[in-house]
CSV table of N, CA and C in Angstrom, one decimal:
chain,number,residue,atom,x,y,z
O,1,MET,N,16.5,141.2,-73.1
O,1,MET,CA,17.4,140.3,-73.7
O,1,MET,C,17.3,138.9,-73.1
O,2,ASP,N,17.4,137.9,-74.0
O,2,ASP,CA,17.3,136.5,-73.6
O,2,ASP,C,18.6,136.1,-73.0
O,3,PRO,N,18.7,135.7,-71.7
O,3,PRO,CA,20.0,135.3,-71.1
O,3,PRO,C,20.6,134.1,-71.8
O,4,GLN,N,19.8,133.1,-72.3
O,4,GLN,CA,20.4,131.9,-72.9
O,4,GLN,C,21.0,132.3,-74.3
O,5,LEU,N,20.4,133.2,-75.0
O,5,LEU,CA,21.0,133.7,-76.3
O,5,LEU,C,22.3,134.5,-76.0
O,6,LEU,N,22.3,135.3,-75.0
O,6,LEU,CA,23.5,136.0,-74.6
O,6,LEU,C,24.6,135.1,-74.2
O,7,THR,N,24.3,134.1,-73.4
O,7,THR,CA,25.3,133.1,-73.0
O,7,THR,C,25.9,132.3,-74.2
O,8,ALA,N,25.0,131.9,-75.1
O,8,ALA,CA,25.5,131.2,-76.3
O,8,ALA,C,26.4,132.1,-77.1
O,9,ALA,N,26.0,133.4,-77.3
O,9,ALA,CA,26.8,134.3,-78.1
O,9,ALA,C,28.2,134.5,-77.5
O,10,ILE,N,28.2,134.7,-76.2
O,10,ILE,CA,29.5,134.8,-75.5
O,10,ILE,C,30.3,133.6,-75.6
O,11,GLY,N,29.7,132.4,-75.5
O,11,GLY,CA,30.4,131.1,-75.6
O,11,GLY,C,31.0,131.0,-77.0
O,12,VAL,N,30.3,131.3,-78.0
O,12,VAL,CA,30.9,131.3,-79.4
O,12,VAL,C,32.0,132.2,-79.5
O,13,TRP,N,31.9,133.4,-79.0
O,13,TRP,CA,33.0,134.4,-79.1
O,13,TRP,C,34.2,133.9,-78.3
O,14,LEU,N,34.0,133.3,-77.1
O,14,LEU,CA,35.2,132.8,-76.3
O,14,LEU,C,35.8,131.6,-77.0
O,15,ALA,N,35.0,130.7,-77.6
O,15,ALA,CA,35.5,129.5,-78.2
O,15,ALA,C,36.4,129.9,-79.4
O,16,GLY,N,36.1,131.0,-80.1
O,16,GLY,CA,37.0,131.5,-81.2
O,16,GLY,C,38.3,132.0,-80.7
O,17,ARG,N,38.4,132.4,-79.4
O,17,ARG,CA,39.6,132.9,-78.9
O,17,ARG,C,40.5,131.9,-78.1
O,18,ALA,N,39.9,130.7,-77.8
O,18,ALA,CA,40.6,129.7,-77.1
O,18,ALA,C,41.5,129.0,-78.1
O,19,THR,N,42.8,128.8,-77.7
O,19,THR,CA,43.7,128.1,-78.5
O,19,THR,C,44.1,126.8,-78.0
O,20,PRO,N,44.4,125.8,-78.8
O,20,PRO,CA,44.8,124.5,-78.4
O,20,PRO,C,46.1,124.6,-77.6
O,21,GLY,N,46.1,123.9,-76.4
O,21,GLY,CA,47.3,124.0,-75.6
O,21,GLY,C,48.0,122.6,-75.5
O,22,THR,N,47.5,121.6,-76.1
O,22,THR,CA,48.2,120.3,-76.0
O,22,THR,C,49.2,120.1,-77.1
O,23,SER,N,50.1,119.2,-76.9
O,23,SER,CA,51.1,119.0,-77.9
O,23,SER,C,50.6,118.4,-79.2
O,24,SER,N,49.4,117.7,-79.1
O,24,SER,CA,48.8,117.1,-80.3
O,24,SER,C,48.1,118.1,-81.1
O,25,GLY,N,47.8,119.3,-80.5
O,25,GLY,CA,47.0,120.3,-81.2
O,25,GLY,C,45.5,120.0,-81.1
O,26,ARG,N,45.1,119.0,-80.4
O,26,ARG,CA,43.7,118.7,-80.2
O,26,ARG,C,43.1,119.5,-79.1
O,27,ARG,N,42.0,120.0,-79.3
O,27,ARG,CA,41.3,120.8,-78.2
O,27,ARG,C,40.7,119.8,-77.3
O,28,ALA,N,40.8,120.1,-76.0
O,28,ALA,CA,40.2,119.3,-74.9
O,28,ALA,C,39.2,120.1,-74.2
O,29,ILE,N,38.0,119.5,-74.0
O,29,ILE,CA,36.9,120.2,-73.3
O,29,ILE,C,36.4,119.3,-72.1
O,30,ALA,N,36.4,119.9,-71.0
O,30,ALA,CA,35.9,119.1,-69.8
O,30,ALA,C,34.4,119.5,-69.5
O,31,VAL,N,33.6,118.5,-69.3
O,31,VAL,CA,32.2,118.8,-69.0
O,31,VAL,C,32.0,118.4,-67.5
O,32,ASP,N,31.4,119.3,-66.7
O,32,ASP,CA,31.2,119.1,-65.3
O,32,ASP,C,30.0,120.0,-64.9
O,33,GLY,N,29.3,119.5,-63.9
O,33,GLY,CA,28.2,120.3,-63.3
O,33,GLY,C,28.5,120.7,-61.9
O,34,LYS,N,28.0,121.9,-61.5
O,34,LYS,CA,28.2,122.4,-60.2
O,34,LYS,C,26.9,123.0,-59.7
O,35,SER,N,26.6,122.8,-58.4
O,35,SER,CA,25.5,123.5,-57.7
O,35,SER,C,26.0,124.8,-57.3
O,36,LEU,N,25.2,125.8,-57.5
O,36,LEU,CA,25.6,127.2,-57.2
O,36,LEU,C,25.4,127.4,-55.7
O,37,ARG,N,26.5,127.7,-55.0
O,37,ARG,CA,26.5,128.0,-53.6
O,37,ARG,C,25.6,129.2,-53.3
O,38,GLY,N,24.8,129.0,-52.2
O,38,GLY,CA,23.9,130.1,-51.8
O,38,GLY,C,22.6,130.3,-52.6
O,39,SER,N,22.4,129.4,-53.6
O,39,SER,CA,21.2,129.5,-54.4
O,39,SER,C,20.0,128.7,-53.8
O,40,ARG,N,20.3,127.9,-52.8
O,40,ARG,CA,19.2,127.1,-52.2
O,40,ARG,C,18.5,127.9,-51.2
O,41,THR,N,17.2,127.7,-51.1
O,41,THR,CA,16.4,128.4,-50.1
O,41,THR,C,15.6,127.2,-49.4
O,42,THR,N,14.8,127.6,-48.4
O,42,THR,CA,14.0,126.6,-47.8
O,42,THR,C,13.0,125.9,-48.7
O,43,ASN,N,12.6,126.6,-49.7
O,43,ASN,CA,11.5,126.1,-50.6
O,43,ASN,C,12.1,125.7,-52.0
O,44,VAL,N,13.3,126.1,-52.3
O,44,VAL,CA,13.9,125.8,-53.6
O,44,VAL,C,15.2,125.1,-53.5
O,45,ALA,N,15.4,124.1,-54.3
O,45,ALA,CA,16.7,123.4,-54.4
O,45,ALA,C,17.7,124.3,-55.0
O,46,ALA,N,19.0,124.0,-54.7
O,46,ALA,CA,20.1,124.8,-55.3
O,46,ALA,C,20.1,124.7,-56.8
O,47,ARG,N,20.4,125.8,-57.5
O,47,ARG,CA,20.5,125.8,-58.9
O,47,ARG,C,21.8,124.9,-59.3
O,48,HIS,N,21.6,124.2,-60.4
O,48,HIS,CA,22.7,123.3,-60.9
O,48,HIS,C,23.0,123.7,-62.3
O,49,ILE,N,24.3,123.9,-62.6
O,49,ILE,CA,24.7,124.4,-63.9
O,49,ILE,C,25.8,123.5,-64.4
O,50,PRO,N,25.6,122.7,-65.5
O,50,PRO,CA,26.6,122.0,-66.1
O,50,PRO,C,27.4,123.0,-67.1
O,51,ALA,N,28.7,122.8,-67.2
O,51,ALA,CA,29.5,123.7,-68.0
O,51,ALA,C,30.5,122.9,-68.8
O,52,ALA,N,30.9,123.5,-69.9
O,52,ALA,CA,31.9,122.9,-70.8
O,52,ALA,C,33.1,123.9,-70.8
O,53,CYS,N,34.2,123.4,-70.3
O,53,CYS,CA,35.4,124.3,-70.1
O,53,CYS,C,36.5,123.9,-71.0
O,54,ASP,N,37.1,124.8,-71.8
O,54,ASP,CA,38.3,124.5,-72.6
O,54,ASP,C,39.5,124.3,-71.6
O,55,GLN,N,40.1,123.1,-71.7
O,55,GLN,CA,41.1,122.7,-70.7
O,55,GLN,C,42.4,123.5,-70.8
O,56,ALA,N,42.7,124.0,-72.0
O,56,ALA,CA,44.0,124.7,-72.2
O,56,ALA,C,43.9,126.1,-71.6
O,57,SER,N,42.8,126.8,-71.9
O,57,SER,CA,42.6,128.2,-71.5
O,57,SER,C,41.8,128.4,-70.3
O,58,SER,N,41.1,127.4,-69.8
O,58,SER,CA,40.2,127.4,-68.6
O,58,SER,C,39.0,128.3,-68.9
O,59,VAL,N,38.7,128.5,-70.1
O,59,VAL,CA,37.5,129.4,-70.5
O,59,VAL,C,36.3,128.5,-70.6
O,60,VAL,N,35.2,129.0,-69.9
O,60,VAL,CA,33.9,128.3,-70.0
O,60,VAL,C,33.3,128.6,-71.3
O,61,LEU,N,33.2,127.6,-72.2
O,61,LEU,CA,32.7,127.8,-73.5
O,61,LEU,C,31.2,127.8,-73.6
O,62,ALA,N,30.5,127.0,-72.7
O,62,ALA,CA,29.1,126.9,-72.7
O,62,ALA,C,28.6,126.5,-71.3
O,63,ASP,N,27.4,126.9,-71.0
O,63,ASP,CA,26.8,126.4,-69.8
O,63,ASP,C,25.3,126.3,-70.0
O,64,THR,N,24.6,125.6,-69.2
O,64,THR,CA,23.1,125.5,-69.3
O,64,THR,C,22.6,125.2,-67.9
O,65,ASP,N,21.3,125.6,-67.7
O,65,ASP,CA,20.7,125.4,-66.4
O,65,ASP,C,19.9,124.1,-66.4
O,66,VAL,N,20.0,123.5,-65.2
O,66,VAL,CA,19.2,122.2,-65.0
O,66,VAL,C,18.0,122.6,-64.1
O,67,ASP,N,16.8,122.6,-64.6
O,67,ASP,CA,15.7,122.9,-63.8
O,67,ASP,C,15.3,121.7,-62.9
O,68,GLY,N,14.3,121.9,-62.1
O,68,GLY,CA,13.8,120.8,-61.2
O,68,GLY,C,13.2,119.7,-61.9
O,69,LYS,N,12.8,119.8,-63.2
O,69,LYS,CA,12.1,118.7,-63.9
O,69,LYS,C,13.1,117.8,-64.7
O,70,THR,N,14.3,118.1,-64.7
O,70,THR,CA,15.3,117.2,-65.4
O,70,THR,C,16.6,117.0,-64.6
O,71,ASN,N,17.6,116.6,-65.3
O,71,ASN,CA,18.9,116.4,-64.6
O,71,ASN,C,20.0,116.7,-65.5
O,72,GLU,N,21.3,116.6,-65.0
O,72,GLU,CA,22.5,116.9,-65.8
O,72,GLU,C,22.6,116.0,-67.0
O,73,ILE,N,22.2,114.7,-66.9
O,73,ILE,CA,22.3,113.8,-68.0
O,73,ILE,C,21.5,114.3,-69.3
O,74,THR,N,20.3,114.8,-69.1
O,74,THR,CA,19.5,115.2,-70.2
O,74,THR,C,20.0,116.6,-70.8
O,75,ARG,N,20.9,117.3,-70.1
O,75,ARG,CA,21.4,118.6,-70.6
O,75,ARG,C,22.7,118.5,-71.2
O,76,PHE,N,23.3,117.2,-71.4
O,76,PHE,CA,24.6,117.0,-72.0
O,76,PHE,C,24.7,117.5,-73.4
O,77,ALA,N,23.8,117.0,-74.3
O,77,ALA,CA,23.8,117.4,-75.7
O,77,ALA,C,23.4,118.9,-75.8
O,78,PRO,N,22.4,119.4,-75.2
O,78,PRO,CA,22.1,120.8,-75.3
O,78,PRO,C,23.3,121.7,-74.9
O,79,LEU,N,24.1,121.3,-73.9
O,79,LEU,CA,25.2,122.0,-73.5
O,79,LEU,C,26.3,122.0,-74.6
O,80,LEU,N,26.6,120.9,-75.1
O,80,LEU,CA,27.6,120.8,-76.2
O,80,LEU,C,27.1,121.4,-77.5
O,81,ASP,N,25.8,121.4,-77.7
O,81,ASP,CA,25.3,122.0,-79.0
O,81,ASP,C,25.6,123.5,-79.1
O,82,GLN,N,25.9,124.1,-77.9
O,82,GLN,CA,26.3,125.5,-77.9
O,82,GLN,C,27.7,125.8,-78.5
O,83,ILE,N,28.5,124.7,-78.6
O,83,ILE,CA,29.8,124.8,-79.2
O,83,ILE,C,29.8,124.3,-80.6
O,84,GLY,N,30.3,125.1,-81.5
O,84,GLY,CA,30.2,124.9,-82.9
O,84,GLY,C,30.8,123.5,-83.3
O,85,ASP,N,32.1,123.5,-83.7
O,85,ASP,CA,32.7,122.3,-84.2
O,85,ASP,C,33.4,121.5,-83.1
O,86,LEU,N,33.0,120.2,-83.0
O,86,LEU,CA,33.6,119.3,-82.0
O,86,LEU,C,34.5,118.3,-82.7
O,87,ARG,N,34.7,118.3,-84.0
O,87,ARG,CA,35.5,117.3,-84.7
O,87,ARG,C,36.9,117.3,-84.2
O,88,ASP,N,37.4,116.1,-83.8
O,88,ASP,CA,38.7,115.9,-83.3
O,88,ASP,C,39.0,116.6,-81.9
O,89,THR,N,37.9,117.0,-81.3
O,89,THR,CA,38.0,117.6,-79.9
O,89,THR,C,37.8,116.4,-78.9
O,90,VAL,N,38.6,116.4,-77.9
O,90,VAL,CA,38.5,115.4,-76.8
O,90,VAL,C,37.6,115.9,-75.7
O,91,ILE,N,36.6,115.2,-75.4
O,91,ILE,CA,35.6,115.5,-74.4
O,91,ILE,C,35.8,114.6,-73.2
O,92,THR,N,36.0,115.2,-72.0
O,92,THR,CA,36.1,114.5,-70.8
O,92,THR,C,34.9,114.8,-70.0
O,93,ALA,N,34.4,113.8,-69.2
O,93,ALA,CA,33.3,113.9,-68.4
O,93,ALA,C,33.4,112.9,-67.2
O,94,ASP,N,32.6,113.2,-66.2
O,94,ASP,CA,32.6,112.3,-65.0
O,94,ASP,C,31.7,111.1,-65.3
O,95,ALA,N,31.7,110.2,-64.4
O,95,ALA,CA,31.0,108.9,-64.6
O,95,ALA,C,29.5,109.0,-64.8
O,96,LEU,N,28.9,110.1,-64.4
O,96,LEU,CA,27.5,110.4,-64.7
O,96,LEU,C,27.2,110.4,-66.2
O,97,HIS,N,28.2,110.7,-67.0
O,97,HIS,CA,27.9,110.8,-68.4
O,97,HIS,C,28.4,109.6,-69.2
O,98,CYS,N,28.6,108.5,-68.5
O,98,CYS,CA,29.0,107.3,-69.2
O,98,CYS,C,27.6,106.6,-69.7
O,99,GLN,N,27.1,107.2,-70.7
O,99,GLN,CA,25.8,106.9,-71.2
O,99,GLN,C,25.9,106.6,-72.7
O,100,ARG,N,25.2,105.6,-73.2
O,100,ARG,CA,25.2,105.2,-74.6
O,100,ARG,C,24.8,106.4,-75.5
O,101,GLU,N,23.8,107.1,-75.0
O,101,GLU,CA,23.3,108.3,-75.8
O,101,GLU,C,24.4,109.4,-76.0
O,102,HIS,N,25.2,109.5,-74.9
O,102,HIS,CA,26.2,110.5,-75.0
O,102,HIS,C,27.3,110.1,-75.9
O,103,VAL,N,27.7,108.9,-75.9
O,103,VAL,CA,28.7,108.3,-76.8
O,103,VAL,C,28.2,108.5,-78.2
O,104,THR,N,27.0,108.1,-78.5
O,104,THR,CA,26.4,108.2,-79.8
O,104,THR,C,26.4,109.7,-80.3
O,105,TYR,N,26.0,110.6,-79.4
O,105,TYR,CA,26.0,112.0,-79.8
O,105,TYR,C,27.4,112.5,-80.1
O,106,LEU,N,28.4,112.1,-79.3
O,106,LEU,CA,29.8,112.6,-79.5
O,106,LEU,C,30.3,112.0,-80.8
O,107,ALA,N,30.0,110.7,-81.1
O,107,ALA,CA,30.5,110.1,-82.4
O,107,ALA,C,29.8,110.8,-83.6
O,108,GLU,N,28.6,111.2,-83.5
O,108,GLU,CA,27.9,111.9,-84.6
O,108,GLU,C,28.5,113.3,-84.8
O,109,ARG,N,29.0,113.9,-83.7
O,109,ARG,CA,29.7,115.2,-83.8
O,109,ARG,C,31.1,115.1,-84.2
O,110,GLY,N,31.7,113.9,-84.3
O,110,GLY,CA,33.1,113.7,-84.7
O,110,GLY,C,34.1,113.9,-83.6
O,111,ALA,N,33.6,113.9,-82.3
O,111,ALA,CA,34.5,114.1,-81.2
O,111,ALA,C,35.1,112.8,-80.7
O,112,HIS,N,36.1,112.9,-79.9
O,112,HIS,CA,36.8,111.8,-79.2
O,112,HIS,C,36.3,112.0,-77.7
O,113,TRP,N,36.3,110.9,-76.9
O,113,TRP,CA,35.8,111.0,-75.6
O,113,TRP,C,36.6,110.2,-74.6
O,114,ILE,N,36.6,110.6,-73.4
O,114,ILE,CA,37.3,109.9,-72.3
O,114,ILE,C,36.2,109.9,-71.1
O,115,PRO,N,35.3,108.9,-71.1
O,115,PRO,CA,34.4,108.8,-70.0
O,115,PRO,C,35.0,108.1,-68.8
O,116,THR,N,34.5,108.4,-67.7
O,116,THR,CA,35.0,107.8,-66.4
O,116,THR,C,34.0,106.7,-66.1
O,117,VAL,N,34.5,105.5,-65.7
O,117,VAL,CA,33.6,104.4,-65.3
O,117,VAL,C,34.0,104.1,-63.9
O,118,LYS,N,33.1,104.2,-63.0
O,118,LYS,CA,33.4,103.8,-61.6
O,118,LYS,C,33.2,102.3,-61.3
O,119,GLY,N,33.8,101.9,-60.2
O,119,GLY,CA,33.8,100.5,-59.9
O,119,GLY,C,32.4,99.9,-59.7
O,120,ASN,N,31.4,100.8,-59.3
O,120,ASN,CA,30.1,100.3,-59.1
O,120,ASN,C,29.3,100.1,-60.4
O,121,GLN,N,29.9,100.4,-61.5
O,121,GLN,CA,29.3,100.2,-62.8
O,121,GLN,C,29.8,98.9,-63.4
O,122,CYS,N,29.4,97.8,-62.7
O,122,CYS,CA,30.0,96.5,-62.9
O,122,CYS,C,29.8,96.0,-64.3
O,123,ALA,N,28.6,96.1,-64.9
O,123,ALA,CA,28.3,95.6,-66.3
O,123,ALA,C,29.2,96.4,-67.3
O,124,THR,N,29.5,97.6,-67.1
O,124,THR,CA,30.3,98.4,-68.0
O,124,THR,C,31.8,97.9,-67.8
O,125,ARG,N,32.2,97.7,-66.6
O,125,ARG,CA,33.6,97.2,-66.4
O,125,ARG,C,33.9,95.9,-67.0
O,126,ARG,N,32.8,95.0,-67.0
O,126,ARG,CA,33.0,93.6,-67.5
O,126,ARG,C,33.1,93.5,-69.0
O,127,SER,N,32.5,94.5,-69.7
O,127,SER,CA,32.4,94.5,-71.1
O,127,SER,C,33.3,95.4,-71.8
O,128,ASP,N,34.0,95.0,-72.8
O,128,ASP,CA,34.9,95.9,-73.6
O,128,ASP,C,34.1,96.9,-74.4
O,129,THR,N,32.9,96.6,-74.7
O,129,THR,CA,32.1,97.5,-75.6
O,129,THR,C,31.0,98.3,-74.9
O,130,SER,N,30.5,97.8,-73.8
O,130,SER,CA,29.5,98.5,-73.1
O,130,SER,C,30.0,99.7,-72.4
O,131,PRO,N,29.4,100.9,-72.5
O,131,PRO,CA,28.2,101.3,-73.2
O,131,PRO,C,28.4,101.7,-74.6
O,132,PHE,N,29.5,101.2,-75.2
O,132,PHE,CA,29.9,101.6,-76.5
O,132,PHE,C,29.5,100.5,-77.5
O,133,GLN,N,29.2,100.8,-78.7
O,133,GLN,CA,28.8,99.8,-79.7
O,133,GLN,C,30.1,99.3,-80.3
O,134,ALA,N,30.1,98.0,-80.7
O,134,ALA,CA,31.3,97.4,-81.3
O,134,ALA,C,31.6,98.1,-82.6
O,135,GLY,N,32.8,98.3,-82.9
O,135,GLY,CA,33.3,98.9,-84.1
O,135,GLY,C,33.6,100.4,-83.9
O,136,GLN,N,33.2,101.0,-82.8
O,136,GLN,CA,33.5,102.4,-82.6
O,136,GLN,C,35.0,102.5,-82.3
O,137,THR,N,35.7,103.4,-82.9
O,137,THR,CA,37.1,103.5,-82.8
O,137,THR,C,37.5,104.7,-81.9
O,138,ARG,N,36.7,105.6,-81.6
O,138,ARG,CA,37.0,106.8,-80.8
O,138,ARG,C,36.6,106.5,-79.4
O,139,ARG,N,37.4,105.7,-78.7
O,139,ARG,CA,36.9,105.3,-77.3
O,139,ARG,C,38.1,105.2,-76.4
O,140,GLU,N,38.0,105.8,-75.3
O,140,GLU,CA,38.9,105.6,-74.2
O,140,GLU,C,38.1,105.5,-72.9
O,141,VAL,N,38.6,104.7,-72.0
O,141,VAL,CA,37.8,104.5,-70.7
O,141,VAL,C,38.8,104.7,-69.6
O,142,CYS,N,38.4,105.5,-68.6
O,142,CYS,CA,39.2,105.8,-67.4
O,142,CYS,C,38.5,105.0,-66.3
O,143,TRP,N,39.1,104.0,-65.7
O,143,TRP,CA,38.6,103.3,-64.6
O,143,TRP,C,39.0,103.9,-63.3
O,144,VAL,N,38.0,104.2,-62.4
O,144,VAL,CA,38.4,104.7,-61.1
O,144,VAL,C,37.7,103.9,-60.1
């Protein structure tokens, strides 16, 4: 059995059982990556797994593996591709995901987003539209 297919099937099943818990009725999904404790050896780096979690139910809706040839940024879209409909879903992510490609992807999927922008991302903080394109209406920025 293919473990990725099994994970995707379980994620779809769990997503169908997660209920919106916010007063607005919008679903909120948090995206974050974690290194698996105890997975590092002397020859191999620790396994890193980004996951998408339903914030109301705390159910992990999807996860994906980051191999040594890529990073969490490149796995953002494949992670969320495992979740069916993102229309009117609010996606939260840490500052690592404050990327133009991620914003474009979420807009194409009809999602809302709240990216985190850190103080060391000076160009982003100085501009009202960077990394977002002018005219986009689904935008919130959390400065930390």
